[in-house]
mmCIF file of C-alpha atoms in Angstrom:
data_model
loop_
_atom_site.group_PDB
_atom_site.id
_atom_site.type_symbol
_atom_site.label_atom_id
_atom_site.label_comp_id
_atom_site.label_asym_id
_atom_site.label_seq_id
_atom_site.Cartn_x
_atom_site.Cartn_y
_atom_site.Cartn_z
ATOM 1 C CA UNK M 1 -10.780 48.099 66.676
ATOM 2 C CA UNK M 2 -9.492 47.446 62.948
ATOM 3 C CA UNK M 3 -8.278 43.814 62.459
ATOM 4 C CA UNK M 4 -4.835 43.618 61.252
ATOM 5 C CA UNK M 5 -6.172 42.279 57.843
ATOM 6 C CA UNK M 6 -8.688 44.762 57.334
ATOM 7 C CA UNK M 7 -6.287 46.888 55.166
ATOM 8 C CA UNK M 8 -6.783 43.717 52.654
ATOM 9 C CA UNK M 9 -10.486 43.925 50.843
ATOM 10 C CA UNK M 10 -11.671 43.973 54.821
ATOM 11 C CA UNK M 11 -10.504 40.622 55.678
ATOM 12 C CA UNK M 12 -10.514 39.860 59.366
ATOM 13 C CA UNK M 13 -8.632 36.523 61.340
ATOM 14 C CA UNK M 14 -11.545 34.765 60.851
ATOM 15 C CA UNK M 15 -10.674 34.740 57.041
ATOM 16 C CA UNK M 16 -7.024 33.471 57.480
ATOM 17 C CA UNK M 17 -7.786 29.709 58.352
ATOM 18 C CA UNK M 18 -3.585 29.375 60.014
ATOM 19 C CA UNK M 19 -4.517 32.280 62.415
ATOM 20 C CA UNK M 20 -7.604 30.922 63.521
ATOM 21 C CA UNK M 21 -5.827 27.542 63.889
ATOM 22 C CA UNK M 22 -3.421 29.113 66.381
ATOM 23 C CA UNK M 23 -5.389 31.087 68.692
ATOM 24 C CA UNK M 24 -7.046 27.598 68.656
ATOM 25 C CA UNK M 25 -4.178 25.740 69.641
ATOM 26 C CA UNK M 26 -3.385 28.579 72.039
ATOM 27 C CA UNK M 27 -6.612 28.386 74.072
ATOM 28 C CA UNK M 28 -6.117 24.342 74.200
ATOM 29 C CA UNK M 29 -2.513 24.489 75.540
ATOM 30 C CA UNK M 30 -2.914 26.576 78.106
ATOM 31 C CA UNK M 31 -5.866 24.027 79.354
ATOM 32 C CA UNK M 32 -5.098 20.675 78.526
ATOM 33 C CA UNK M 33 -1.451 20.073 76.609
ATOM 34 C CA UNK M 34 -2.573 16.296 75.806
ATOM 35 C CA UNK M 35 -5.209 17.525 73.619
ATOM 36 C CA UNK M 36 -4.823 17.984 70.081
ATOM 37 C CA UNK M 37 -6.387 19.354 67.023
ATOM 38 C CA UNK M 38 -6.657 16.200 64.466
ATOM 39 C CA UNK M 39 -8.852 18.100 61.879
ATOM 40 C CA UNK M 40 -10.746 21.715 61.122
ATOM 41 C CA UNK M 41 -12.843 22.831 58.990
ATOM 42 C CA UNK M 42 -14.668 25.939 57.880
ATOM 43 C CA UNK M 43 -18.182 26.713 57.650
ATOM 44 C CA UNK M 44 -20.145 29.920 56.347
ATOM 45 C CA UNK M 45 -19.931 31.344 59.634
ATOM 46 C CA UNK M 46 -17.755 29.267 62.274
ATOM 47 C CA UNK M 47 -14.796 26.603 62.265
ATOM 48 C CA UNK M 48 -15.591 23.490 63.789
ATOM 49 C CA UNK M 49 -12.547 21.597 65.078
ATOM 50 C CA UNK M 50 -11.850 18.069 66.152
ATOM 51 C CA UNK M 51 -10.007 17.375 69.381
ATOM 52 C CA UNK M 52 -8.509 14.584 70.530
ATOM 53 C CA UNK M 53 -6.875 13.002 73.682
ATOM 54 C CA UNK M 54 -5.481 9.076 73.653
ATOM 55 C CA UNK M 55 -8.686 7.773 72.174
ATOM 56 C CA UNK M 56 -11.390 10.197 72.337
ATOM 57 C CA UNK M 57 -12.458 12.861 69.738
ATOM 58 C CA UNK M 58 -15.013 15.651 70.439
ATOM 59 C CA UNK M 59 -16.094 18.440 68.407
ATOM 60 C CA UNK M 60 -15.968 21.999 69.207
ATOM 61 C CA UNK M 61 -17.827 25.155 66.933
ATOM 62 C CA UNK M 62 -16.141 28.226 67.167
ATOM 63 C CA UNK M 63 -18.496 31.192 65.645
ATOM 64 C CA UNK M 64 -17.376 33.909 63.555
ATOM 65 C CA UNK M 65 -18.039 36.708 65.891
ATOM 66 C CA UNK M 66 -16.244 34.943 68.674
ATOM 67 C CA UNK M 67 -13.334 34.547 66.510
ATOM 68 C CA UNK M 68 -12.936 38.178 65.417
ATOM 69 C CA UNK M 69 -13.837 39.270 69.016
ATOM 70 C CA UNK M 70 -10.101 37.241 69.539
ATOM 71 C CA UNK M 71 -8.309 38.963 67.104
ATOM 72 C CA UNK M 72 -5.836 40.380 69.255
ATOM 73 C CA UNK M 73 -5.492 36.810 71.175
ATOM 74 C CA UNK M 74 -1.655 37.328 70.719
ATOM 75 C CA UNK M 75 -1.942 39.834 73.641
ATOM 76 C CA UNK M 76 -4.134 37.942 75.553
ATOM 77 C CA UNK M 77 -8.009 39.093 74.305
ATOM 78 C CA UNK M 78 -10.015 36.260 74.421
ATOM 79 C CA UNK M 79 -13.902 35.824 73.679
ATOM 80 C CA UNK M 80 -15.094 34.395 77.055
ATOM 81 C CA UNK M 81 -17.553 32.237 74.990
ATOM 82 C CA UNK M 82 -14.679 30.692 72.406
ATOM 83 C CA UNK M 83 -12.907 29.973 76.126
ATOM 84 C CA UNK M 84 -15.448 28.656 77.746
ATOM 85 C CA UNK M 85 -16.455 26.617 74.216
ATOM 86 C CA UNK M 86 -13.267 25.059 74.758
ATOM 87 C CA UNK M 87 -12.715 24.208 77.937
ATOM 88 C CA UNK M 88 -16.297 22.640 78.098
ATOM 89 C CA UNK M 89 -15.237 20.434 75.004
ATOM 90 C CA UNK M 90 -11.996 19.528 76.514
ATOM 91 C CA UNK M 91 -13.614 18.993 80.007
ATOM 92 C CA UNK M 92 -15.848 16.277 78.499
ATOM 93 C CA UNK M 93 -12.490 14.157 77.769
#
């Protein structure tokens, strides 16, 4: 299935930092609305999110394949590995 960004020289959801952040925010808010994204940075093949809750912060790294597999996240199609990583990180708070 093609990403909505493929018609622009092969770009995917991974290349749209705002879309990736919205994906992560949606998952985080469903798991624990008290958790916020403090920072995020893009690496070559992943994004690293710094999540915070009260005085604590934790990092979670989401890989390119997990993000691309979640390109239809607005329809509820989110990669299980991505969900598990975020849930596991939030459970550490």
